[in-house]
Amino acid sequence: MAHISRPLQARRAAGPLRGTVRVPGDKSISHRALMFAGLAVGETRIEGLLEGEDVLCTAAAMGALGAEVIRDAPGRWRVAGRGIGGLVEPDGVLDMGNSGTAARLLCGILASHDLFAVMTGDASLRRRPMRRVTEPLAACGARFQSRAGGRLPLAIQGARDALPLEYTLPVASAQVKSALLLAGLNAPGWTRITEPEPTRDHSENMLRHFGAEVLVESHAQGRLVSLLGQPELVAADVMVPGDPSSAAFPLVAALLVQGSCVTVQGVGLNPLRTGLFTTLREMGANLVVTNERLEGGEPVGDVTATYNGLRGTDVPPDRAPSMIDEYPILAVAAACATGVTRMRGLRELRVKESDRLSATAALLTINGARVEIEGDNLIVHGGNQVPAGGGLVETHMDHRIAMSALVLGLASERPVRVDDSAFIDTSFPGFAALMLGLGADLS
Ligand code: S3P
C-alpha cells in the first residue's frame, strides 16, 4: 500500500505539561514475547503487548510460521506455540515493515529451522545491514541470499541439523546477540556468545522465563552468554512493562517546558536500558522513581520528571548500549541545556531506522541549535536560550527522529514541523494524544 505522509507541528505549550500517564509496552520485550511464545509448547498469555506496527509484523510472521496468535483485547494476546523446531514453511513473503529487531531476531529463528523463507521490509529496513546476523548465522549451516551489501529482501534456507555457534560480537548489539541465541535454541550443545559491552538482556531473561538454561559470565573480553540448545521451552505468561524508550519523550518534554511535572507509570527500569535517566540526572534533571517493583522478571517503576533546568554533560561511549535509542531525545535536551554536551561512541546510530547521527544533527541545526559531528561523536552546544525552532524536520522514516523533533517544538521559540509523523506508530501509537493530554500543542 502506498505510504501516506502525515506532517505534524509542535508549538510552545501555553502552560506547563502536567499529568500521570502510561506509555505503550516495551518494544524489545513485545517482539521477544511473541517469538519465544511461538517456539514454546503450550499457550502463553501476554499482557501489555505493544501494538505498534513493528510488533504487529512480528505477530504476523509468527502466525505465518504456524504459531496461533490471537488478540483477545487491547494489549492482551495469546500465542499457542509450535515447539522448538516445529515452525512450518511460510507460503508468502515475511514483511518485517520498519523493524530491524523483528528482521534480525527472525533470521536467527529461521537459521535453525529446516525451511525456506523470504523476508523483506520497508524502504528504511531494506537499507539496513543484515550481514551482521547472516554471516555468523551461516556457521550453523543456514544459507542466505540477499541483495547487494547484505540487504533485504533476503532468502533463507535454514539448516537441517544446525550446529551450535561460538561467536564474539564485533559490535555491541542486542539484536545480533539475540539472533544467535535464537538459532542456538535448535542446535545441540552450548551456543556461546561474547559481547564486548553488555547490551539489553531481555532475551536472556525471557529464555530463562520459558525454561531454557542460560549462563552469563564476565570475562576480560566482555560478557559471555551461554545457552544450552534444544531445551523444551514451556509456555509462560508475560507482563510487558512500559517502554522506557517511549517514556523518554513525555519525561524529557516535562524537563524542557517550564513549570511542568509529568509521571509515567509502570516504566521498565532494566539497568541495561536506563542510560538516559542516568545521563539526565547528571545534567541536573529532577527525576524521581517511586513504586519500584519486579513484574515478570523485569524491574518496573513510576518515573516523575519535574522541570528545573539542565546543564551539559559528557556521555561516555560505554554508556551507549544502555541508551542507544535515546540519543536523539537526549540531543534535544542538550540543545535546551546550558553548556556543552558531548555524546561519544555513536557509530551504531548510523545504521538505525535512519542514519540517526546525521538526522539528529540536522534536526537541531535546522532549528537553530549549534551542533557538530566529530567522527562518531555528537557535540551539542547549549545556550542561555532555547533553540529558535521554526524548522521543517525530515524524519527519514524514523519514529524517534519525529518524536524528538516534536518535543523540541514544545520548548523552542517558534514551532517545529515534521514532514511525516506516520512512523511514530511503529513504536508509540497514541503519542500525539498522550502529549495533547499533558497539555502539549500539537497540530
Ligand atoms: C533492540 C536493540 C537495539 C535497539 C533496537 C532494539 C532489541 O539495537 O536499537 O531498537 O530489541 O534488541 P542493536 O542491538 O542492534 O543496537
GROMACS .gro file of C-alpha atoms and ligand atoms in nm:
model
  459
    1MET     CA    1   0.000   0.000   0.000
    2ALA     CA    2   0.127   0.348  -0.083
    3HIS     CA    3   0.257   0.536   0.219
    4ILE     CA    4   0.060   0.847   0.315
    5SER     CA    5   0.272   1.109   0.492
    6ARG     CA    6   0.131   1.280   0.800
    7PRO     CA    7   0.300   1.615   0.869
    8LEU     CA    8   0.272   1.738   1.228
    9GLN     CA    9   0.367   2.056   1.409
   10ALA     CA   10   0.451   2.123   1.773
   11ARG     CA   11   0.446   2.469   1.922
   12ARG     CA   12   0.544   2.603   2.260
   13ALA     CA   13   0.285   2.498   2.512
   14ALA     CA   14   0.075   2.783   2.658
   15GLY     CA   15   0.138   2.643   3.006
   16PRO     CA   16   0.325   2.365   3.183
   17LEU     CA   17   0.282   1.998   3.097
   18ARG     CA   18   0.111   1.809   3.375
   19GLY     CA   19  -0.033   1.466   3.431
   20THR     CA   20   0.014   1.098   3.502
   21VAL     CA   21   0.024   0.863   3.205
   22ARG     CA   22   0.124   0.516   3.091
   23VAL     CA   23   0.319   0.456   2.773
   24PRO     CA   24   0.275   0.153   2.545
   25GLY     CA   25   0.454  -0.175   2.616
   26ASP     CA   26   0.824  -0.223   2.564
   27LYS     CA   27   0.905  -0.289   2.200
   28SER     CA   28   1.202  -0.520   2.260
   29ILE     CA   29   1.013  -0.731   2.512
   30SER     CA   30   0.700  -0.742   2.295
   31HIS     CA   31   0.888  -0.883   1.994
   32ARG     CA   32   1.057  -1.141   2.213
   33ALA     CA   33   0.736  -1.242   2.391
   34LEU     CA   34   0.569  -1.327   2.058
   35MET     CA   35   0.873  -1.508   1.923
   36PHE     CA   36   0.957  -1.712   2.231
   37ALA     CA   37   0.590  -1.796   2.286
   38GLY     CA   38   0.575  -1.917   1.925
   39LEU     CA   39   0.866  -2.152   1.998
   40ALA     CA   40   0.727  -2.279   2.327
   41VAL     CA   41   0.494  -2.570   2.388
   42GLY     CA   42   0.153  -2.462   2.516
   43GLU     CA   43  -0.034  -2.134   2.531
   44THR     CA   44   0.133  -1.814   2.652
   45ARG     CA   45  -0.075  -1.518   2.763
   46ILE     CA   46   0.080  -1.176   2.705
   47GLU     CA   47  -0.039  -0.866   2.888
   48GLY     CA   48   0.055  -0.512   2.782
   49LEU     CA   49   0.189  -0.605   2.439
   50LEU     CA   50   0.291  -0.305   2.231
   51GLU     CA   51   0.051  -0.287   1.938
   52GLY     CA   52   0.284  -0.074   1.729
   53GLU     CA   53   0.338  -0.163   1.366
   54ASP     CA   54   0.681  -0.318   1.429
   55VAL     CA   55   0.542  -0.569   1.675
   56LEU     CA   56   0.238  -0.642   1.458
   57CYS     CA   57   0.485  -0.750   1.187
   58THR     CA   58   0.637  -0.999   1.430
   59ALA     CA   59   0.290  -1.125   1.527
   60ALA     CA   60   0.202  -1.176   1.160
   61ALA     CA   61   0.533  -1.351   1.089
   62MET     CA   62   0.493  -1.592   1.380
   63GLY     CA   63   0.141  -1.664   1.253
   64ALA     CA   64   0.278  -1.731   0.904
   65LEU     CA   65   0.528  -1.974   1.061
   66GLY     CA   66   0.247  -2.175   1.217
   67ALA     CA   67   0.203  -2.034   1.567
   68GLU     CA   68  -0.154  -1.948   1.664
   69VAL     CA   69  -0.156  -1.579   1.751
   70ILE     CA   70  -0.477  -1.436   1.896
   71ARG     CA   71  -0.561  -1.082   2.010
   72ASP     CA   72  -0.823  -1.101   2.286
   73ALA     CA   73  -0.832  -0.732   2.384
   74PRO     CA   74  -0.606  -0.426   2.353
   75GLY     CA   75  -0.262  -0.538   2.471
   76ARG     CA   76  -0.390  -0.881   2.570
   77TRP     CA   77  -0.271  -1.156   2.339
   78ARG     CA   78  -0.242  -1.535   2.339
   79VAL     CA   79   0.009  -1.743   2.146
   80ALA     CA   80  -0.010  -2.120   2.105
   81GLY     CA   81   0.347  -2.221   2.020
   82ARG     CA   82   0.481  -2.488   1.784
   83GLY     CA   83   0.774  -2.603   2.000
   84ILE     CA   84   1.139  -2.560   1.902
   85GLY     CA   85   1.197  -2.699   1.553
   86GLY     CA   86   0.823  -2.709   1.490
   87LEU     CA   87   0.773  -2.398   1.276
   88VAL     CA   88   0.628  -2.451   0.929
   89GLU     CA   89   0.735  -2.303   0.599
   90PRO     CA   90   0.557  -1.973   0.535
   91ASP     CA   91   0.380  -1.966   0.199
   92GLY     CA   92   0.429  -1.594   0.144
   93VAL     CA   93   0.700  -1.334   0.193
   94LEU     CA   94   0.756  -1.228   0.555
   95ASP     CA   95   0.727  -0.848   0.570
   96MET     CA   96   0.905  -0.703   0.873
   97GLY     CA   97   0.799  -0.345   0.797
   98ASN     CA   98   1.028  -0.087   0.963
   99SER     CA   99   1.166  -0.323   1.228
  100GLY     CA  100   1.532  -0.422   1.246
  101THR     CA  101   1.469  -0.617   1.565
  102ALA     CA  102   1.193  -0.826   1.405
  103ALA     CA  103   1.403  -0.897   1.095
  104ARG     CA  104   1.725  -0.984   1.274
  105LEU     CA  105   1.576  -1.197   1.551
  106LEU     CA  106   1.365  -1.384   1.299
  107CYS     CA  107   1.676  -1.458   1.091
  108GLY     CA  108   1.809  -1.634   1.399
  109ILE     CA  109   1.496  -1.843   1.444
  110LEU     CA  110   1.480  -1.934   1.075
  111ALA     CA  111   1.850  -2.023   1.057
  112SER     CA  112   1.800  -2.338   1.261
  113HIS     CA  113   1.466  -2.446   1.114
  114ASP     CA  114   1.481  -2.665   0.805
  115LEU     CA  115   1.257  -2.448   0.589
  116PHE     CA  116   1.277  -2.184   0.318
  117ALA     CA  117   1.161  -1.829   0.377
  118VAL     CA  118   1.188  -1.490   0.212
  119MET     CA  119   1.197  -1.173   0.418
  120THR     CA  120   1.154  -0.811   0.322
  121GLY     CA  121   1.076  -0.479   0.485
  122ASP     CA  122   1.002  -0.114   0.411
  123ALA     CA  123   1.246   0.120   0.236
  124SER     CA  124   1.422   0.204   0.563
  125LEU     CA  125   1.469  -0.161   0.664
  126ARG     CA  126   1.578  -0.256   0.312
  127ARG     CA  127   1.871  -0.015   0.354
  128ARG     CA  128   1.990  -0.161   0.685
  129PRO     CA  129   2.281  -0.406   0.720
  130MET     CA  130   2.184  -0.770   0.768
  131ARG     CA  131   2.528  -0.927   0.725
  132ARG     CA  132   2.593  -0.869   1.092
  133VAL     CA  133   2.347  -1.156   1.152
  134THR     CA  134   2.363  -1.360   0.831
  135GLU     CA  135   2.742  -1.405   0.839
  136PRO     CA  136   2.765  -1.555   1.187
  137LEU     CA  137   2.440  -1.748   1.136
  138ALA     CA  138   2.581  -1.916   0.823
  139ALA     CA  139   2.820  -2.104   1.055
  140CYS     CA  140   2.527  -2.304   1.193
  141GLY     CA  141   2.456  -2.436   0.844
  142ALA     CA  142   2.194  -2.189   0.721
  143ARG     CA  143   2.219  -2.035   0.374
  144PHE     CA  144   2.126  -1.674   0.299
  145GLN     CA  145   2.093  -1.492  -0.030
  146SER     CA  146   2.043  -1.121  -0.023
  147ARG     CA  147   2.064  -0.807  -0.230
  148ALA     CA  148   2.400  -0.637  -0.272
  149GLY     CA  149   2.550  -0.525   0.058
  150GLY     CA  150   2.361  -0.794   0.250
  151ARG     CA  151   2.034  -0.601   0.236
  152LEU     CA  152   1.675  -0.725   0.234
  153PRO     CA  153   1.495  -0.887   0.061
  154LEU     CA  154   1.667  -1.195   0.188
  155ALA     CA  155   1.610  -1.563   0.105
  156ILE     CA  156   1.684  -1.806   0.387
  157GLN     CA  157   1.728  -2.181   0.378
  158GLY     CA  158   1.751  -2.290   0.739
  159ALA     CA  159   1.988  -2.568   0.847
  160ARG     CA  160   1.854  -2.923   0.870
  161ASP     CA  161   2.082  -3.013   1.161
  162ALA     CA  162   2.204  -2.682   1.296
  163LEU     CA  163   2.538  -2.656   1.472
  164PRO     CA  164   2.580  -2.450   1.789
  165LEU     CA  165   2.758  -2.119   1.743
  166GLU     CA  166   3.055  -1.969   1.919
  167TYR     CA  167   3.096  -1.605   1.833
  168THR     CA  168   3.236  -1.277   1.963
  169LEU     CA  169   3.028  -0.981   1.856
  170PRO     CA  170   3.231  -0.716   1.671
  171VAL     CA  171   2.970  -0.452   1.770
  172ALA     CA  172   2.763  -0.419   2.085
  173SER     CA  173   2.425  -0.531   1.953
  174ALA     CA  174   2.145  -0.698   2.145
  175GLN     CA  175   1.981  -0.780   1.814
  176VAL     CA  176   2.280  -0.979   1.690
  177LYS     CA  177   2.329  -1.148   2.028
  178SER     CA  178   1.960  -1.243   2.037
  179ALA     CA  179   1.957  -1.372   1.679
  180LEU     CA  180   2.245  -1.608   1.755
  181LEU     CA  181   2.088  -1.727   2.081
  182LEU     CA  182   1.761  -1.794   1.899
  183ALA     CA  183   1.945  -2.003   1.639
  184GLY     CA  184   2.111  -2.190   1.925
  185LEU     CA  185   1.773  -2.296   2.058
  186ASN     CA  186   1.751  -2.560   1.786
  187ALA     CA  187   2.115  -2.674   1.788
  188PRO     CA  188   2.256  -2.943   2.019
  189GLY     CA  189   2.503  -2.837   2.290
  190TRP     CA  190   2.613  -2.495   2.403
  191THR     CA  191   2.588  -2.178   2.198
  192ARG     CA  192   2.837  -1.925   2.332
  193ILE     CA  193   2.823  -1.555   2.250
  194THR     CA  194   3.065  -1.297   2.386
  195GLU     CA  195   2.968  -0.933   2.375
  196PRO     CA  196   3.226  -0.657   2.422
  197GLU     CA  197   2.985  -0.436   2.617
  198PRO     CA  198   2.672  -0.555   2.798
  199THR     CA  199   2.362  -0.493   2.585
  200ARG     CA  200   1.996  -0.527   2.683
  201ASP     CA  201   1.942  -0.875   2.828
  202HIS     CA  202   1.570  -0.923   2.764
  203SER     CA  203   1.640  -1.235   2.555
  204GLU     CA  204   1.843  -1.394   2.832
  205ASN     CA  205   1.575  -1.309   3.091
  206MET     CA  206   1.289  -1.433   2.880
  207LEU     CA  207   1.464  -1.751   2.767
  208ARG     CA  208   1.507  -1.841   3.135
  209HIS     CA  209   1.143  -1.748   3.198
  210PHE     CA  210   1.041  -2.004   2.932
  211GLY     CA  211   1.265  -2.270   3.088
  212ALA     CA  212   1.594  -2.254   2.894
  213GLU     CA  213   1.933  -2.276   3.064
  214VAL     CA  214   2.126  -1.953   3.012
  215LEU     CA  215   2.453  -1.875   3.188
  216VAL     CA  216   2.619  -1.534   3.199
  217GLU     CA  217   2.984  -1.477   3.299
  218SER     CA  218   3.203  -1.169   3.293
  219HIS     CA  219   3.544  -1.207   3.131
  220ALA     CA  220   3.828  -0.972   3.038
  221GLN     CA  221   3.698  -0.981   2.676
  222GLY     CA  222   3.342  -0.898   2.781
  223ARG     CA  223   3.025  -1.078   2.881
  224LEU     CA  224   2.987  -1.443   2.779
  225VAL     CA  225   2.630  -1.565   2.735
  226SER     CA  226   2.588  -1.942   2.701
  227LEU     CA  227   2.267  -2.120   2.607
  228LEU     CA  228   2.213  -2.495   2.622
  229GLY     CA  229   2.042  -2.590   2.297
  230GLN     CA  230   1.726  -2.791   2.236
  231PRO     CA  231   1.557  -2.719   2.567
  232GLU     CA  232   1.185  -2.768   2.592
  233LEU     CA  233   1.051  -2.414   2.604
  234VAL     CA  234   0.730  -2.418   2.803
  235ALA     CA  235   0.457  -2.153   2.767
  236ALA     CA  236   0.491  -1.888   3.039
  237ASP     CA  237   0.280  -1.575   3.081
  238VAL     CA  238   0.449  -1.244   3.008
  239MET     CA  239   0.372  -0.897   3.151
  240VAL     CA  240   0.523  -0.632   2.925
  241PRO     CA  241   0.640  -0.318   3.111
  242GLY     CA  242   0.603   0.032   2.968
  243ASP     CA  243   0.881   0.111   2.722
  244PRO     CA  244   1.150   0.334   2.878
  245SER     CA  245   1.246   0.443   2.526
  246SER     CA  246   0.890   0.576   2.477
  247ALA     CA  247   0.864   0.719   2.830
  248ALA     CA  248   1.171   0.927   2.741
  249PHE     CA  249   0.961   1.162   2.523
  250PRO     CA  250   0.700   1.287   2.774
  251LEU     CA  251   0.962   1.287   3.051
  252VAL     CA  252   1.212   1.497   2.856
  253ALA     CA  253   0.927   1.723   2.743
  254ALA     CA  254   0.849   1.788   3.112
  255LEU     CA  255   1.215   1.871   3.174
  256LEU     CA  256   1.212   2.129   2.894
  257VAL     CA  257   0.879   2.309   2.945
  258GLN     CA  258   0.884   2.548   3.241
  259GLY     CA  259   0.676   2.452   3.543
  260SER     CA  260   0.599   2.100   3.417
  261CYS     CA  261   0.559   1.783   3.620
  262VAL     CA  262   0.482   1.453   3.446
  263THR     CA  263   0.467   1.100   3.585
  264VAL     CA  264   0.491   0.792   3.366
  265GLN     CA  265   0.371   0.483   3.548
  266GLY     CA  266   0.492   0.127   3.502
  267VAL     CA  267   0.813   0.206   3.313
  268GLY     CA  268   1.062  -0.076   3.255
  269LEU     CA  269   1.379   0.002   3.452
  270ASN     CA  270   1.612  -0.276   3.341
  271PRO     CA  271   1.958  -0.129   3.417
  272LEU     CA  272   2.072  -0.209   3.062
  273ARG     CA  273   1.806   0.033   2.934
  274THR     CA  274   1.829   0.328   3.172
  275GLY     CA  275   2.138   0.513   3.049
  276LEU     CA  276   1.921   0.812   2.953
  277PHE     CA  277   1.792   0.854   3.307
  278THR     CA  278   2.149   0.837   3.444
  279THR     CA  279   2.260   1.100   3.194
  280LEU     CA  280   1.965   1.332   3.257
  281ARG     CA  281   2.036   1.318   3.630
  282GLU     CA  282   2.397   1.415   3.561
  283MET     CA  283   2.255   1.712   3.372
  284GLY     CA  284   2.068   1.815   3.684
  285ALA     CA  285   1.727   1.673   3.596
  286ASN     CA  286   1.477   1.622   3.873
  287LEU     CA  287   1.377   1.260   3.800
  288VAL     CA  288   1.227   1.056   4.080
  289VAL     CA  289   1.143   0.685   4.069
  290THR     CA  290   0.874   0.553   4.302
  291ASN     CA  291   0.686   0.230   4.347
  292GLU     CA  292   0.977   0.015   4.224
  293ARG     CA  293   0.881  -0.348   4.181
  294LEU     CA  294   0.953  -0.661   3.976
  295GLU     CA  295   0.699  -0.751   3.708
  296GLY     CA  296   0.752  -1.066   3.503
  297GLY     CA  297   1.121  -1.070   3.597
  298GLU     CA  298   1.188  -0.710   3.488
  299PRO     CA  299   1.225  -0.411   3.725
  300VAL     CA  300   0.946  -0.155   3.682
  301GLY     CA  301   0.868   0.179   3.848
  302ASP     CA  302   0.685   0.510   3.816
  303VAL     CA  303   0.908   0.793   3.693
  304THR     CA  304   0.832   1.158   3.764
  305ALA     CA  305   1.009   1.440   3.583
  306THR     CA  306   0.985   1.794   3.719
  307TYR     CA  307   1.119   2.095   3.530
  308ASN     CA  308   1.426   2.254   3.683
  309GLY     CA  309   1.670   2.344   3.402
  310LEU     CA  310   1.950   2.126   3.261
  311ARG     CA  311   2.325   2.170   3.211
  312GLY     CA  312   2.556   2.000   2.958
  313THR     CA  313   2.747   1.680   3.032
  314ASP     CA  314   2.990   1.429   2.884
  315VAL     CA  315   2.828   1.096   2.793
  316PRO     CA  316   3.093   0.820   2.781
  317PRO     CA  317   3.096   0.568   2.494
  318ASP     CA  318   3.047   0.269   2.723
  319ARG     CA  319   2.704   0.404   2.815
  320ALA     CA  320   2.584   0.385   2.455
  321PRO     CA  321   2.432   0.035   2.461
  322SER     CA  322   2.211   0.126   2.758
  323MET     CA  323   2.065   0.430   2.580
  324ILE     CA  324   2.125   0.354   2.214
  325ASP     CA  325   1.774   0.462   2.109
  326GLU     CA  326   1.770   0.773   2.329
  327TYR     CA  327   2.040   0.990   2.170
  328PRO     CA  328   1.801   1.193   1.951
  329ILE     CA  329   1.589   1.296   2.251
  330LEU     CA  330   1.898   1.348   2.467
  331ALA     CA  331   2.040   1.575   2.197
  332VAL     CA  332   1.718   1.777   2.207
  333ALA     CA  333   1.752   1.808   2.587
  334ALA     CA  334   2.117   1.909   2.543
  335ALA     CA  335   2.021   2.183   2.296
  336CYS     CA  336   1.790   2.331   2.562
  337ALA     CA  337   2.052   2.297   2.840
  338THR     CA  338   2.328   2.538   2.934
  339GLY     CA  339   2.681   2.442   2.828
  340VAL     CA  340   2.818   2.173   2.602
  341THR     CA  341   2.707   1.808   2.586
  342ARG     CA  342   2.945   1.556   2.430
  343MET     CA  343   2.796   1.220   2.331
  344ARG     CA  344   3.073   0.981   2.239
  345GLY     CA  345   3.089   0.646   2.060
  346LEU     CA  346   2.772   0.677   1.849
  347ARG     CA  347   2.880   0.481   1.543
  348GLU     CA  348   2.585   0.240   1.568
  349LEU     CA  349   2.344   0.532   1.523
  350ARG     CA  350   2.444   0.536   1.156
  351VAL     CA  351   2.257   0.208   1.096
  352LYS     CA  352   1.930   0.264   1.282
  353GLU     CA  353   1.592   0.332   1.117
  354SER     CA  354   1.777   0.628   0.961
  355ASP     CA  355   2.135   0.750   0.986
  356ARG     CA  356   2.039   0.887   1.326
  357LEU     CA  357   2.365   1.067   1.385
  358SER     CA  358   2.311   1.285   1.077
  359ALA     CA  359   1.935   1.307   1.123
  360THR     CA  360   1.972   1.423   1.485
  361ALA     CA  361   2.232   1.684   1.393
  362ALA     CA  362   2.012   1.803   1.105
  363LEU     CA  363   1.701   1.829   1.322
  364LEU     CA  364   1.883   2.052   1.568
  365THR     CA  365   2.070   2.260   1.309
  366ILE     CA  366   1.757   2.344   1.112
  367ASN     CA  367   1.603   2.468   1.437
  368GLY     CA  368   1.891   2.699   1.520
  369ALA     CA  369   2.097   2.487   1.764
  370ARG     CA  370   2.477   2.459   1.732
  371VAL     CA  371   2.582   2.101   1.671
  372GLU     CA  372   2.893   1.924   1.542
  373ILE     CA  373   2.962   1.567   1.440
  374GLU     CA  374   3.325   1.473   1.504
  375GLY     CA  375   3.386   1.115   1.393
  376ASP     CA  376   3.148   0.905   1.600
  377ASN     CA  377   3.076   1.184   1.848
  378LEU     CA  378   2.793   1.432   1.861
  379ILE     CA  379   2.857   1.764   2.030
  380VAL     CA  380   2.568   1.992   2.115
  381HIS     CA  381   2.630   2.348   2.229
  382GLY     CA  382   2.356   2.455   2.465
  383GLY     CA  383   2.299   2.825   2.516
  384ASN     CA  384   2.132   3.053   2.759
  385GLN     CA  385   1.826   3.048   2.538
  386VAL     CA  386   1.624   2.761   2.395
  387PRO     CA  387   1.673   2.698   2.020
  388ALA     CA  388   1.484   2.927   1.784
  389GLY     CA  389   1.283   2.648   1.619
  390GLY     CA  390   1.092   2.725   1.300
  391GLY     CA  391   1.243   2.432   1.107
  392LEU     CA  392   1.082   2.162   0.896
  393VAL     CA  393   1.247   1.836   1.006
  394GLU     CA  394   1.299   1.545   0.768
  395THR     CA  395   1.220   1.232   0.964
  396HIS     CA  396   1.367   0.978   0.714
  397MET     CA  397   1.109   0.712   0.812
  398ASP     CA  398   1.242   0.727   1.170
  399HIS     CA  399   0.988   0.737   1.456
  400ARG     CA  400   1.240   0.859   1.714
  401ILE     CA  401   1.355   1.149   1.499
  402ALA     CA  402   0.990   1.252   1.456
  403MET     CA  403   0.909   1.239   1.829
  404SER     CA  404   1.235   1.414   1.927
  405ALA     CA  405   1.166   1.698   1.685
  406LEU     CA  406   0.814   1.742   1.819
  407VAL     CA  407   0.939   1.757   2.178
  408LEU     CA  408   1.185   2.027   2.072
  409GLY     CA  409   0.893   2.222   1.926
  410LEU     CA  410   0.723   2.230   2.269
  411ALA     CA  411   1.017   2.427   2.409
  412SER     CA  412   1.160   2.626   2.114
  413GLU     CA  413   1.072   2.989   2.035
  414ARG     CA  414   0.893   2.904   1.712
  415PRO     CA  415   0.702   2.588   1.611
  416VAL     CA  416   0.882   2.281   1.478
  417ARG     CA  417   0.727   2.080   1.197
  418VAL     CA  418   0.800   1.722   1.091
  419ASP     CA  419   0.745   1.610   0.733
  420ASP     CA  420   0.593   1.277   0.839
  421SER     CA  421   0.474   1.162   1.181
  422ALA     CA  422   0.324   0.836   1.049
  423PHE     CA  423   0.623   0.624   1.157
  424ILE     CA  424   0.559   0.713   1.521
  425ASP     CA  425   0.304   0.431   1.509
  426THR     CA  426   0.586   0.177   1.476
  427SER     CA  427   0.673   0.217   1.846
  428PHE     CA  428   0.438   0.466   2.014
  429PRO     CA  429   0.080   0.452   1.886
  430GLY     CA  430  -0.114   0.725   2.065
  431PHE     CA  431   0.190   0.952   2.109
  432ALA     CA  432   0.014   1.268   1.990
  433ALA     CA  433  -0.298   1.203   2.201
  434LEU     CA  434  -0.087   1.134   2.510
  435MET     CA  435   0.114   1.454   2.463
  436LEU     CA  436  -0.205   1.658   2.399
  437GLY     CA  437  -0.347   1.517   2.723
  438LEU     CA  438  -0.043   1.652   2.910
  439GLY     CA  439  -0.107   2.000   2.765
  440ALA     CA  440   0.119   1.992   2.458
  441ASP     CA  441   0.024   2.192   2.149
  442LEU     CA  442   0.043   1.955   1.851
  443SER     CA  443  -0.148   2.014   1.530
  444S3P     C1  444   1.698  -0.373   2.018
  444S3P     C2  445   1.832  -0.349   2.022
  444S3P     C3  446   1.894  -0.224   1.978
  444S3P     C4  447   1.791  -0.111   1.964
  444S3P     C5  448   1.663  -0.156   1.899
  444S3P     C6  449   1.601  -0.270   1.975
  444S3P     C7  450   1.648  -0.504   2.062
  444S3P     O1  451   1.955  -0.245   1.854
  444S3P     O2  452   1.846  -0.004   1.890
  444S3P     O3  453   1.570  -0.050   1.892
  444S3P     O4  454   1.528  -0.520   2.084
  444S3P     O5  455   1.731  -0.596   2.076
  444S3P     P1  456   2.106  -0.307   1.846
  444S3P     O6  457   2.112  -0.416   1.942
  444S3P     O7  458   2.124  -0.353   1.706
  444S3P     O8  459   2.194  -0.191   1.883
   0.00000   0.00000   0.00000
